[in-house]
Amino acid sequence: MAPGFNDGENGADSSPKSVHVNNPHLDSMKEDILYHFNLGTSSHNLPQMFGDVKFVCVGGSPWRMKAFIQYIAGELKLGDPKDEFPNICAGTDRYSMYKVGPVLSVSHGMGIPSIAIMLHELIKLLHHANCTNVTIIRIGTSGGIGLDPGTVVITKQSVDPHFLPKFEQVILGRTVVRSTDLSEELAEELLQCGKELGKFGTAIGNTMCTLDFYEGQARLDGAFCSYTEKDKQNYLAEAYAAGVRNIEMESSVFAAMCKLSGVQAAVVCVTLLDRLKGDQLTSSHDILSNFQQRPQILVGHFIKKRLNASQKS
Ligand code: URA
């Protein structure tokens, strides 16, 4: 990575930005075992393995995150997309992790608890590895509201099911409210990348983060449902009026934890369906798999652009 690489919020400030942890107990630990990654500070040389990481892309499925590293390796000319990239977390089936050059790709499973556990260990990993100027992007899938299926939504604000930009964490029996602010500059930069590509629709909007795929997202096709189609439509209309353009299950804790760690973060999710028109995923496998490549293509373009800019500076 070229020295002086700067991707901070403030373009004029070129001092390196580290990845913060805020836990006094960590200092007194002889070793930090990142259990769900099968990595540790004594068993692995984390600065050597990860010190050059500048971009971390996270997504639900291990398969998709492997496909992403193969794609980005080809785009950055750091390998052949057909290469087999080793899973750095081999030995555990909780998460998988792949790396090529300055890009790390990590799976996080489904829902807030799963991504939160992964993020605790990822943030510590980046901190222990002395990484600086890291950008983290969640690339995922979502249900859209009033958008053509296949549209890629870049999250402006992650909001809860009451359309409020906050994440509530219960700690020692008390509710701690954390902000879900994301970098506006990064969101605009990603939108610009979508426009430059011109291959598919890209939009900026609020993303509603829920605890569930069915009742939590006003679906009518779960095992249990106590509301009508009209109730569902009213709720989604309220969400739309609050600026919500897509719904998924990880963005709130992702935004909150990235903010606490001081890293620039974004959420880029493709919409698989328009929830105003239905609940079930009826598109063919080929169409859905094409849609799922879109956040990867957009973020791949963004990473190439950033790297080119840093080489020139
Ligand atoms: N992911 C979600 O959380 N909801 C959808 O409707 C599609 C993908």
XYZ file of C-alpha atoms and ligand atoms in Angstrom, residues 141-143 213 217 219 247-249 272-273 275, ligand 1:
20
model
C -29.241 -8.408 0.268
C -32.462 -6.760 1.385
C -36.136 -6.314 0.631
C -37.224 -11.808 8.376
C -40.441 -7.217 8.286
C -44.365 -10.399 5.912
C -35.096 -3.700 4.959
C -32.450 -6.079 6.278
C -31.219 -7.488 9.569
C -34.220 -8.864 -4.064
C -37.911 -7.930 -4.334
C -42.053 -5.654 -0.587
N -32.995 -9.871 3.443
C -33.926 -9.405 4.305
O -33.648 -9.190 5.487
N -35.172 -9.197 3.831
C -35.524 -9.450 2.560
O -36.683 -9.252 2.203
C -34.534 -9.919 1.660
C -33.265 -10.122 2.135
